[in-house]
Tab-separated table of N, CA and C in Angstrom:
chain	number	residue	atom	x	y	z
A	1	MET	N	-12.163	3.777	-16.040
A	1	MET	CA	-12.620	5.276	-15.138
A	1	MET	C	-13.589	3.833	-14.333
A	2	SER	N	-13.521	3.267	-14.051
A	2	SER	CA	-14.712	2.980	-13.420
A	2	SER	C	-14.464	2.748	-11.623
A	3	SER	N	-13.287	2.435	-11.501
A	3	SER	CA	-13.025	2.335	-10.219
A	3	SER	C	-11.788	3.508	-9.437
A	4	GLN	N	-12.204	3.996	-8.130
A	4	GLN	CA	-11.131	5.294	-8.402
A	4	GLN	C	-10.731	4.899	-6.848
A	5	PRO	N	-9.556	5.011	-6.429
A	5	PRO	CA	-8.845	4.749	-5.107
A	5	PRO	C	-9.454	6.159	-4.549
A	6	ASP	N	-9.661	5.990	-3.374
A	6	ASP	CA	-9.918	6.617	-2.355
A	6	ASP	C	-8.594	7.649	-1.972
A	7	SER	N	-7.521	7.186	-2.060
A	7	SER	CA	-6.199	7.443	-1.763
A	7	SER	C	-5.765	9.088	-2.824
A	8	LEU	N	-6.205	8.600	-3.860
A	8	LEU	CA	-6.267	9.547	-5.072
A	8	LEU	C	-7.131	10.857	-5.438
A	9	ILE	N	-8.325	10.604	-4.304
A	9	ILE	CA	-9.329	11.497	-4.208
A	9	ILE	C	-8.831	12.344	-3.307
A	10	ARG	N	-8.099	11.617	-1.925
A	10	ARG	CA	-7.657	12.507	-0.634
A	10	ARG	C	-6.671	13.499	-1.032
A	11	GLU	N	-5.792	12.953	-2.124
A	11	GLU	CA	-4.800	13.972	-2.762
A	11	GLU	C	-5.132	14.893	-2.994
A	12	TYR	N	-6.556	15.394	-3.542
A	12	TYR	CA	-7.383	16.371	-4.295
A	12	TYR	C	-7.933	17.571	-3.225
A	13	GLU	N	-7.992	16.931	-1.850
A	13	GLU	CA	-8.713	17.554	-0.928
A	13	GLU	C	-8.309	19.129	-0.700
A	14	PRO	N	-7.132	18.983	-0.698
A	14	PRO	CA	-6.469	20.806	-0.599
A	14	PRO	C	-7.005	21.146	-1.638
A	15	PHE	N	-7.067	20.921	-2.635
A	15	PHE	CA	-7.681	21.737	-3.829
A	15	PHE	C	-8.841	21.792	-3.445
A	16	MET	N	-9.965	20.879	-2.869
A	16	MET	CA	-11.032	21.167	-3.138
A	16	MET	C	-11.431	22.008	-1.927
A	17	ASP	N	-10.436	22.509	-1.051
A	17	ASP	CA	-10.673	23.550	0.132
A	17	ASP	C	-10.808	24.881	-0.936
A	18	ALA	N	-9.612	24.765	-1.802
A	18	ALA	CA	-9.769	26.305	-2.576
A	18	ALA	C	-10.807	26.484	-3.142
A	19	ALA	N	-11.181	25.460	-4.078
A	19	ALA	CA	-12.534	25.067	-4.478
A	19	ALA	C	-13.918	25.641	-3.583
A	20	LEU	N	-13.837	25.582	-2.482
A	20	LEU	CA	-14.933	25.570	-1.977
A	20	LEU	C	-15.110	26.893	-1.278
A	21	ALA	N	-13.608	27.260	-1.067
A	21	ALA	CA	-13.500	28.784	-0.609
A	21	ALA	C	-14.125	29.752	-1.658
A	22	GLN	N	-14.003	29.309	-3.132
A	22	GLN	CA	-14.369	30.199	-4.213
A	22	GLN	C	-15.979	29.975	-3.996
A	23	ALA	N	-16.247	28.769	-4.037
A	23	ALA	CA	-17.888	28.714	-3.710
A	23	ALA	C	-18.561	29.574	-3.025
A	24	GLY	N	-17.722	29.848	-1.462
A	24	GLY	CA	-18.630	30.654	-0.658
A	24	GLY	C	-18.375	31.977	-1.065
A	25	ALA	N	-17.427	32.351	-1.947
A	25	ALA	CA	-17.372	33.756	-2.405
A	25	ALA	C	-18.378	33.698	-3.406
A	26	ALA	N	-19.080	32.808	-4.170
A	26	ALA	CA	-20.133	32.916	-5.181
A	26	ALA	C	-21.360	33.193	-4.136
A	27	ALA	N	-21.784	32.594	-3.469
A	27	ALA	CA	-22.765	32.429	-2.094
A	27	ALA	C	-22.738	33.865	-1.607
A	28	ALA	N	-21.643	34.549	-0.975
A	28	ALA	CA	-21.894	35.729	-0.971
A	28	ALA	C	-22.077	36.811	-1.653
A	29	ALA	N	-21.734	36.872	-2.883
A	29	ALA	CA	-22.264	37.572	-3.857
A	29	ALA	C	-23.334	37.301	-4.665
A	30	GLY	N	-24.526	36.194	-3.879
A	30	GLY	CA	-25.703	35.752	-3.884
A	30	GLY	C	-25.805	34.946	-5.398
A	31	ASP	N	-24.804	34.147	-5.915
A	31	ASP	CA	-24.841	33.368	-7.107
A	31	ASP	C	-24.955	31.880	-6.394
A	32	VAL	N	-25.084	31.062	-7.053
A	32	VAL	CA	-24.914	29.756	-6.735
A	32	VAL	C	-23.676	29.393	-6.268
A	33	PRO	N	-23.260	28.891	-5.359
A	33	PRO	CA	-22.146	28.364	-4.844
A	33	PRO	C	-21.286	27.018	-5.340
A	34	ILE	N	-20.809	27.836	-6.504
A	34	ILE	CA	-19.996	26.894	-6.966
A	34	ILE	C	-18.447	27.236	-7.261
A	35	GLY	N	-17.567	26.625	-6.858
A	35	GLY	CA	-16.214	27.226	-7.280
A	35	GLY	C	-15.194	25.821	-7.760
A	36	ALA	N	-14.161	26.675	-8.519
A	36	ALA	CA	-13.338	25.451	-8.906
A	36	ALA	C	-11.969	26.035	-9.309
A	37	VAL	N	-11.012	25.155	-9.272
A	37	VAL	CA	-9.621	25.553	-9.802
A	37	VAL	C	-8.970	24.431	-10.598
A	38	ILE	N	-7.979	25.018	-11.258
A	38	ILE	CA	-7.401	24.123	-12.138
A	38	ILE	C	-5.764	24.270	-11.472
A	39	VAL	N	-5.472	23.027	-11.459
A	39	VAL	CA	-3.628	22.416	-10.991
A	39	VAL	C	-3.141	21.757	-12.042
A	40	ARG	N	-1.792	22.074	-11.727
A	40	ARG	CA	-0.828	21.733	-12.754
A	40	ARG	C	0.210	21.834	-12.088
A	41	ASP	N	0.893	20.484	-12.306
A	41	ASP	CA	2.122	20.287	-11.277
A	41	ASP	C	2.049	20.292	-9.753
A	42	GLY	N	1.145	20.143	-8.930
A	42	GLY	CA	0.804	20.571	-7.807
A	42	GLY	C	0.365	21.526	-7.095
A	43	ARG	N	0.240	22.556	-8.022
A	43	ARG	CA	0.017	23.944	-7.822
A	43	ARG	C	-1.355	24.652	-8.304
A	44	ILE	N	-1.811	25.518	-7.757
A	44	ILE	CA	-3.339	25.873	-8.408
A	44	ILE	C	-2.732	27.333	-9.578
A	45	LEU	N	-3.179	27.099	-10.478
A	45	LEU	CA	-2.740	27.645	-11.852
A	45	LEU	C	-4.056	28.707	-11.888
A	46	ALA	N	-5.451	28.208	-11.768
A	46	ALA	CA	-6.500	29.382	-12.149
A	46	ALA	C	-7.364	28.903	-10.882
A	47	ALA	N	-8.359	29.784	-10.262
A	47	ALA	CA	-9.405	29.805	-9.317
A	47	ALA	C	-10.505	30.451	-10.046
A	48	ALA	N	-11.961	30.472	-9.449
A	48	ALA	CA	-13.011	31.170	-10.021
A	48	ALA	C	-14.090	30.437	-9.315
A	49	HIS	N	-14.952	31.492	-9.471
A	49	HIS	CA	-16.216	31.250	-8.609
A	49	HIS	C	-17.589	31.226	-9.796
A	50	ASN	N	-19.019	30.944	-9.777
A	50	ASN	CA	-19.929	31.374	-10.643
A	50	ASN	C	-20.268	32.975	-10.591
A	51	ARG	N	-20.325	33.376	-11.914
A	51	ARG	CA	-20.388	35.047	-11.876
A	51	ARG	C	-21.622	35.133	-12.362
A	52	ARG	N	-22.560	34.479	-12.500
A	52	ARG	CA	-23.527	34.823	-13.674
A	52	ARG	C	-24.170	35.800	-13.186
A	53	ILE	N	-24.632	35.867	-12.134
A	53	ILE	CA	-24.955	37.176	-11.425
A	53	ILE	C	-24.312	38.745	-11.412
A	54	LEU	N	-23.378	38.607	-11.058
A	54	LEU	CA	-22.569	39.929	-11.148
A	54	LEU	C	-21.867	40.186	-12.442
A	55	ASP	N	-21.908	39.452	-13.106
A	55	ASP	CA	-21.470	39.532	-14.760
A	55	ASP	C	-22.804	39.591	-15.364
A	56	ALA	N	-24.530	39.202	-15.636
A	56	ALA	CA	-25.461	39.147	-16.003
A	56	ALA	C	-24.783	38.314	-17.329
A	57	ASP	N	-24.050	37.020	-16.987
A	57	ASP	CA	-23.743	36.670	-18.313
A	57	ASP	C	-24.203	34.703	-17.796
A	58	PRO	N	-25.117	34.115	-18.484
A	58	PRO	CA	-25.660	32.998	-18.287
A	58	PRO	C	-24.314	31.730	-18.517
A	59	THR	N	-22.993	32.239	-19.329
A	59	THR	CA	-22.178	31.397	-19.281
A	59	THR	C	-21.079	31.458	-18.294
A	60	ALA	N	-20.964	32.554	-17.442
A	60	ALA	CA	-20.237	32.446	-16.181
A	60	ALA	C	-20.328	31.579	-15.438
A	61	HIS	N	-20.103	30.441	-15.592
A	61	HIS	CA	-19.753	29.464	-14.335
A	61	HIS	C	-18.665	29.311	-14.107
A	62	ALA	N	-18.338	28.646	-12.872
A	62	ALA	CA	-17.056	28.411	-12.327
A	62	ALA	C	-15.880	28.064	-13.061
A	63	GLU	N	-16.500	26.720	-13.971
A	63	GLU	CA	-15.787	26.103	-14.620
A	63	GLU	C	-15.012	27.060	-15.810
A	64	ILE	N	-15.908	27.377	-16.488
A	64	ILE	CA	-15.420	28.373	-17.901
A	64	ILE	C	-14.771	29.452	-17.771
A	65	LEU	N	-15.078	30.195	-16.362
A	65	LEU	CA	-14.008	31.208	-15.968
A	65	LEU	C	-12.715	30.506	-15.914
A	66	THR	N	-12.989	29.550	-14.780
A	66	THR	CA	-11.700	29.062	-14.523
A	66	THR	C	-10.685	28.645	-15.743
A	67	ILE	N	-11.279	28.002	-16.744
A	67	ILE	CA	-10.514	27.368	-17.838
A	67	ILE	C	-10.179	28.623	-18.677
A	68	ARG	N	-10.865	29.360	-18.828
A	68	ARG	CA	-10.281	30.920	-19.229
A	68	ARG	C	-9.091	31.639	-18.530
A	69	ALA	N	-9.234	31.495	-17.585
A	69	ALA	CA	-8.189	31.963	-16.640
A	69	ALA	C	-6.804	31.149	-16.617
A	70	ALA	N	-6.679	29.788	-17.133
A	70	ALA	CA	-5.856	29.026	-16.599
A	70	ALA	C	-5.160	29.220	-18.465
A	71	ALA	N	-6.123	29.145	-18.990
A	71	ALA	CA	-5.594	29.443	-20.967
A	71	ALA	C	-4.842	30.732	-20.736
A	72	ALA	N	-5.377	31.563	-20.225
A	72	ALA	CA	-4.235	32.995	-20.508
A	72	ALA	C	-3.233	33.067	-19.444
A	73	ALA	N	-3.072	32.395	-18.406
A	73	ALA	CA	-1.766	31.891	-18.030
A	73	ALA	C	-0.927	31.119	-18.211
A	74	LEU	N	-1.435	30.270	-19.312
A	74	LEU	CA	-0.391	29.116	-19.873
A	74	LEU	C	-0.210	30.099	-21.354
A	75	GLY	N	-1.064	30.596	-21.628
A	75	GLY	CA	-0.664	31.342	-23.180
A	75	GLY	C	-1.080	30.404	-24.267
A	76	ASP	N	-2.172	29.381	-23.885
A	76	ASP	CA	-2.107	28.184	-24.689
A	76	ASP	C	-3.640	27.760	-24.271
A	77	TRP	N	-4.772	27.195	-25.262
A	77	TRP	CA	-5.921	26.681	-24.927
A	77	TRP	C	-5.727	25.017	-24.693
A	78	ARG	N	-4.909	24.423	-24.827
A	78	ARG	CA	-4.470	23.182	-24.304
A	78	ARG	C	-4.176	23.124	-22.956
A	79	LEU	N	-5.182	22.465	-22.400
A	79	LEU	CA	-4.884	22.517	-20.526
A	79	LEU	C	-4.300	21.033	-20.412
A	80	SER	N	-3.424	20.293	-21.490
A	80	SER	CA	-3.077	19.253	-20.849
A	80	SER	C	-2.150	19.079	-20.224
A	81	GLY	N	-2.361	17.979	-19.012
A	81	GLY	CA	-1.423	18.281	-17.977
A	81	GLY	C	-2.290	18.388	-16.538
A	82	CYS	N	-3.418	19.317	-16.714
A	82	CYS	CA	-4.166	19.577	-15.748
A	82	CYS	C	-5.185	19.054	-15.630
A	83	THR	N	-5.647	19.459	-14.156
A	83	THR	CA	-6.650	18.715	-13.527
A	83	THR	C	-7.971	20.054	-12.980
A	84	MET	N	-9.040	19.811	-13.053
A	84	MET	CA	-9.622	20.816	-12.627
A	84	MET	C	-10.546	20.006	-11.387
A	85	VAL	N	-10.936	20.557	-10.071
A	85	VAL	CA	-11.231	20.608	-9.250
A	85	VAL	C	-12.351	21.541	-9.217
A	86	VAL	N	-13.945	20.527	-8.846
A	86	VAL	CA	-14.913	21.670	-9.069
A	86	VAL	C	-15.808	21.287	-7.808
A	87	THR	N	-16.665	21.893	-7.293
A	87	THR	CA	-17.545	21.450	-6.038
A	87	THR	C	-18.539	20.638	-6.697
A	88	LEU	N	-19.134	20.752	-7.858
A	88	LEU	CA	-20.274	20.629	-8.156
A	88	LEU	C	-19.976	19.620	-9.590
A	89	GLU	N	-20.815	18.705	-9.722
A	89	GLU	CA	-20.707	17.967	-11.439
A	89	GLU	C	-20.770	18.652	-12.424
A	90	PRO	N	-20.189	19.003	-13.404
A	90	PRO	CA	-20.464	20.052	-14.472
A	90	PRO	C	-21.372	19.456	-15.334
A	91	CYS	N	-22.048	20.729	-15.948
A	91	CYS	CA	-23.125	20.804	-16.547
A	91	CYS	C	-22.809	20.509	-17.963
A	92	ALA	N	-23.777	20.269	-19.056
A	92	ALA	CA	-23.246	19.967	-20.173
A	92	ALA	C	-22.472	21.106	-20.957
A	93	MET	N	-22.792	22.220	-20.659
A	93	MET	CA	-21.861	23.333	-21.476
A	93	MET	C	-20.381	23.604	-20.756
A	94	CYS	N	-20.139	23.342	-19.721
A	94	CYS	CA	-18.808	23.046	-18.816
A	94	CYS	C	-18.185	21.915	-19.010
A	95	ALA	N	-18.871	20.517	-19.048
A	95	ALA	CA	-18.264	19.353	-19.581
A	95	ALA	C	-17.870	19.415	-20.738
A	96	GLY	N	-18.540	19.890	-21.638
A	96	GLY	CA	-18.059	20.111	-23.056
A	96	GLY	C	-16.941	21.213	-23.494
A	97	ALA	N	-16.499	21.893	-22.616
A	97	ALA	CA	-15.549	23.189	-22.481
A	97	ALA	C	-14.138	21.950	-21.993
A	98	ILE	N	-14.264	21.602	-20.736
A	98	ILE	CA	-13.534	20.400	-20.431
A	98	ILE	C	-12.784	19.342	-21.023
A	99	VAL	N	-13.892	19.081	-21.996
A	99	VAL	CA	-13.231	18.358	-22.778
A	99	VAL	C	-12.465	18.853	-23.882
A	100	LEU	N	-13.320	20.250	-24.737
A	100	LEU	CA	-12.348	20.801	-25.845
A	100	LEU	C	-11.255	21.388	-25.066
A	101	ALA	N	-10.843	21.841	-23.864
A	101	ALA	CA	-9.670	22.497	-23.405
A	101	ALA	C	-8.579	21.201	-23.265
A	102	ARG	N	-8.840	19.982	-23.495
A	102	ARG	CA	-7.813	19.190	-23.150
A	102	ARG	C	-7.371	18.699	-21.831
A	103	ILE	N	-8.064	18.914	-20.711
A	103	ILE	CA	-7.874	18.746	-19.351
A	103	ILE	C	-7.733	17.207	-19.292
A	104	ASP	N	-6.648	16.693	-18.650
A	104	ASP	CA	-6.597	15.548	-18.189
A	104	ASP	C	-7.301	14.671	-17.253
A	105	ARG	N	-7.862	15.431	-15.719
A	105	ARG	CA	-8.464	14.641	-15.077
A	105	ARG	C	-9.663	15.709	-14.377
A	106	LEU	N	-10.670	15.206	-13.953
A	106	LEU	CA	-11.567	16.151	-13.413
A	106	LEU	C	-12.094	15.553	-12.096
A	107	VAL	N	-11.829	16.379	-10.955
A	107	VAL	CA	-12.271	15.993	-9.486
A	107	VAL	C	-13.560	16.714	-9.380
A	108	TYR	N	-14.678	16.036	-8.895
A	108	TYR	CA	-15.703	16.980	-8.762
A	108	TYR	C	-16.092	16.674	-7.062
A	109	GLY	N	-16.962	17.415	-6.656
A	109	GLY	CA	-17.428	16.855	-5.089
A	109	GLY	C	-18.739	16.251	-5.214
A	110	THR	N	-19.763	16.841	-5.709
A	110	THR	CA	-21.401	16.558	-5.593
A	110	THR	C	-21.960	15.950	-6.790
A	111	ASP	N	-22.770	15.044	-7.007
A	111	ASP	CA	-23.505	14.662	-8.455
A	111	ASP	C	-24.563	15.973	-8.224
A	112	ASP	N	-24.960	15.982	-9.290
A	112	ASP	CA	-25.719	17.149	-9.754
A	112	ASP	C	-26.906	16.309	-10.692
A	113	PRO	N	-28.037	15.902	-10.014
A	113	PRO	CA	-29.352	15.101	-10.520
A	113	PRO	C	-29.948	15.899	-11.257
A	114	LYS	N	-29.419	16.878	-11.948
A	114	LYS	CA	-30.573	17.592	-12.656
A	114	LYS	C	-29.882	18.536	-13.714
A	115	ALA	N	-28.420	18.481	-13.593
A	115	ALA	CA	-27.899	18.924	-15.016
A	115	ALA	C	-26.493	18.315	-15.097
A	116	GLY	N	-26.048	17.290	-14.181
A	116	GLY	CA	-24.966	16.631	-14.226
A	116	GLY	C	-24.683	16.119	-15.494
A	117	ALA	N	-23.538	16.490	-16.095
A	117	ALA	CA	-23.242	15.734	-17.609
A	117	ALA	C	-22.063	14.895	-17.564
A	118	VAL	N	-21.450	14.689	-16.581
A	118	VAL	CA	-20.232	14.104	-16.597
A	118	VAL	C	-20.468	12.624	-15.727
A	119	ARG	N	-21.164	12.215	-15.309
A	119	ARG	CA	-21.838	11.169	-14.557
A	119	ARG	C	-23.166	10.535	-14.360
A	120	THR	N	-24.185	12.070	-13.924
A	120	THR	CA	-25.264	11.638	-13.610
A	120	THR	C	-26.323	11.442	-14.633
A	121	LEU	N	-26.675	12.334	-15.600
A	121	LEU	CA	-27.319	12.431	-17.102
A	121	LEU	C	-26.737	12.473	-18.035
A	122	TYR	N	-25.425	12.293	-18.353
A	122	TYR	CA	-24.651	12.499	-19.390
A	122	TYR	C	-23.519	11.915	-18.984
A	123	ARG	N	-22.449	11.250	-20.071
A	123	ARG	CA	-20.816	10.946	-19.368
A	123	ARG	C	-19.895	11.738	-20.782
A	124	LEU	N	-20.280	13.102	-20.708
A	124	LEU	CA	-19.381	13.590	-22.053
A	124	LEU	C	-17.638	13.742	-21.660
A	125	CYS	N	-17.356	13.728	-20.595
A	125	CYS	CA	-15.955	13.261	-20.299
A	125	CYS	C	-15.055	12.302	-20.695
A	126	GLU	N	-16.203	11.159	-20.894
A	126	GLU	CA	-15.632	10.318	-21.162
A	126	GLU	C	-16.538	9.158	-22.681
A	127	ASP	N	-17.041	10.283	-23.292
A	127	ASP	CA	-17.811	9.513	-24.740
A	127	ASP	C	-16.826	9.234	-25.625
A	128	ASP	N	-16.117	8.184	-26.048
A	128	ASP	CA	-15.796	7.741	-26.839
A	128	ASP	C	-15.796	8.488	-28.492
A	129	ARG	N	-17.197	8.796	-28.613
A	129	ARG	CA	-17.192	9.517	-30.298
A	129	ARG	C	-16.723	10.949	-29.897
A	130	LEU	N	-16.077	11.322	-28.914
A	130	LEU	CA	-15.280	12.766	-28.900
A	130	LEU	C	-13.521	12.506	-29.202
A	131	ASN	N	-13.352	13.238	-29.599
A	131	ASN	CA	-11.549	13.383	-29.722
A	131	ASN	C	-11.045	13.443	-28.546
A	132	HIS	N	-11.143	13.319	-27.420
A	132	HIS	CA	-10.867	13.997	-26.002
A	132	HIS	C	-11.525	13.116	-24.703
A	133	ARG	N	-10.990	12.388	-24.061
A	133	ARG	CA	-11.267	11.760	-22.993
A	133	ARG	C	-11.020	11.912	-21.848
A	134	LEU	N	-11.415	11.764	-20.501
A	134	LEU	CA	-10.327	12.182	-19.284
A	134	LEU	C	-10.740	11.318	-18.317
A	135	GLU	N	-10.113	11.185	-17.243
A	135	GLU	CA	-10.253	10.491	-16.296
A	135	GLU	C	-10.946	11.729	-15.045
A	136	VAL	N	-12.374	10.498	-14.686
A	136	VAL	CA	-13.027	11.253	-13.624
A	136	VAL	C	-12.952	10.958	-12.062
A	137	LEU	N	-12.858	11.481	-10.987
A	137	LEU	CA	-13.006	11.227	-9.726
A	137	LEU	C	-14.059	12.386	-9.036
A	138	ARG	N	-15.169	11.062	-8.701
A	138	ARG	CA	-16.085	11.806	-8.109
A	138	ARG	C	-16.162	11.612	-6.452
A	139	GLY	N	-16.833	12.560	-5.827
A	139	GLY	CA	-17.195	12.355	-4.439
A	139	GLY	C	-15.593	13.067	-3.481
A	140	CYS	N	-14.960	13.847	-3.894
A	140	CYS	CA	-14.287	14.583	-3.260
A	140	CYS	C	-14.857	15.455	-2.357
A	141	ARG	N	-14.846	15.673	-0.961
A	141	ARG	CA	-15.753	16.369	-0.067
A	141	ARG	C	-17.315	16.619	-0.664
A	142	ALA	N	-17.760	15.357	-0.930
A	142	ALA	CA	-18.862	15.682	-1.006
A	142	ALA	C	-20.103	16.002	-0.137
A	143	GLU	N	-19.890	15.524	0.733
A	143	GLU	CA	-20.851	16.310	1.757
A	143	GLU	C	-20.779	17.685	2.220
A	144	GLU	N	-19.730	17.963	1.925
A	144	GLU	CA	-19.401	19.528	2.161
A	144	GLU	C	-19.620	20.440	1.219
A	145	CYS	N	-19.706	19.933	0.102
A	145	CYS	CA	-19.793	20.224	-1.400
A	145	CYS	C	-21.849	20.594	-1.464
A	146	GLY	N	-22.018	19.355	-1.182
A	146	GLY	CA	-23.644	19.202	-1.132
A	146	GLY	C	-24.290	20.119	-0.357
A	147	ARG	N	-24.041	20.261	1.116
A	147	ARG	CA	-24.466	20.925	2.395
A	147	ARG	C	-24.182	22.292	1.932
A	148	MET	N	-23.411	22.788	1.175
A	148	MET	CA	-23.086	24.248	0.772
A	148	MET	C	-24.130	24.459	-0.236
A	149	LEU	N	-24.798	23.713	-1.211
A	149	LEU	CA	-25.724	24.226	-2.024
A	149	LEU	C	-26.951	23.747	-1.258
A	150	SER	N	-27.382	22.967	-0.520
A	150	SER	CA	-28.676	22.879	0.184
A	150	SER	C	-28.385	24.511	0.867
A	151	GLU	N	-27.881	24.737	1.695
A	151	GLU	CA	-27.893	25.610	2.470
A	151	GLU	C	-28.063	26.882	1.931
A	152	PHE	N	-27.741	27.088	0.593
A	152	PHE	CA	-27.888	28.145	0.001
A	152	PHE	C	-28.812	28.395	-0.489
A	153	PHE	N	-29.537	27.239	-1.312
A	153	PHE	CA	-31.075	27.072	-2.269
A	153	PHE	C	-32.256	27.011	-0.623
A	154	ARG	N	-31.717	26.223	0.221
A	154	ARG	CA	-32.630	26.441	1.779
A	154	ARG	C	-32.847	28.253	1.884
A	155	ALA	N	-31.956	28.732	1.920
A	155	ALA	CA	-32.049	30.400	2.156
A	155	ALA	C	-32.598	31.128	1.018
A	156	GLN	N	-32.415	30.715	-0.085
A	156	GLN	CA	-32.721	31.409	-1.283
A	156	GLN	C	-34.339	30.987	-1.267
A	157	ARG	N	-35.024	29.860	-0.973
A	157	ARG	CA	-36.596	29.476	-0.670
A	157	ARG	C	-37.058	30.401	0.193
A	158	GLY	N	-36.353	30.627	1.544
A	158	GLY	CA	-36.955	31.146	3.088
A	158	GLY	C	-36.997	32.491	2.131
A	159	ALA	N	-36.193	33.024	1.272
A	159	ALA	CA	-36.579	34.484	1.288
A	159	ALA	C	-37.369	34.662	-0.095
A	160	GLY	N	-38.190	33.539	-0.600
A	160	GLY	CA	-38.816	33.903	-1.544
A	160	GLY	C	-38.492	33.968	-3.012
A	161	LYS	N	-37.211	33.362	-3.122
A	161	LYS	CA	-36.552	33.371	-4.779
A	161	LYS	C	-36.519	31.891	-4.974
A	162	LYS	N	-36.716	32.053	-6.225
A	162	LYS	CA	-36.643	30.576	-6.919
A	162	LYS	C	-35.678	29.827	-7.369
């Protein structure tokens, strides 16, 4: 999982468009603009965005909500054959859920230097000590994903929010 072909990342750009649209919905609701989709057989099976503020739930991350929706759609907790596309590198909670859901591939936009648990701070999705590992592709539409987050936090700071 050391090298990743650009052509494979480009294959997921249309799905990242959908994840970015979800991130925009999160921002419009006042939440951190993170969006995710789960893809199977070339089509979107589930999509969600951060809803921590709307749901008053610290676990309502885009990845967790998307996993729940995909599992409900399939009627199975095992999401084998699925790819998650998400705008930001998942945190430890979400990376753990991705592993537990048996997702085959993770494609994410931009690294998270403060909480990233896939490549930046930890490598949970590729840890040999766990019972499932998955392919990880990073950098899909990274500039757009990063810009959306930067603009959101700049606006938050401008409004006096932390």
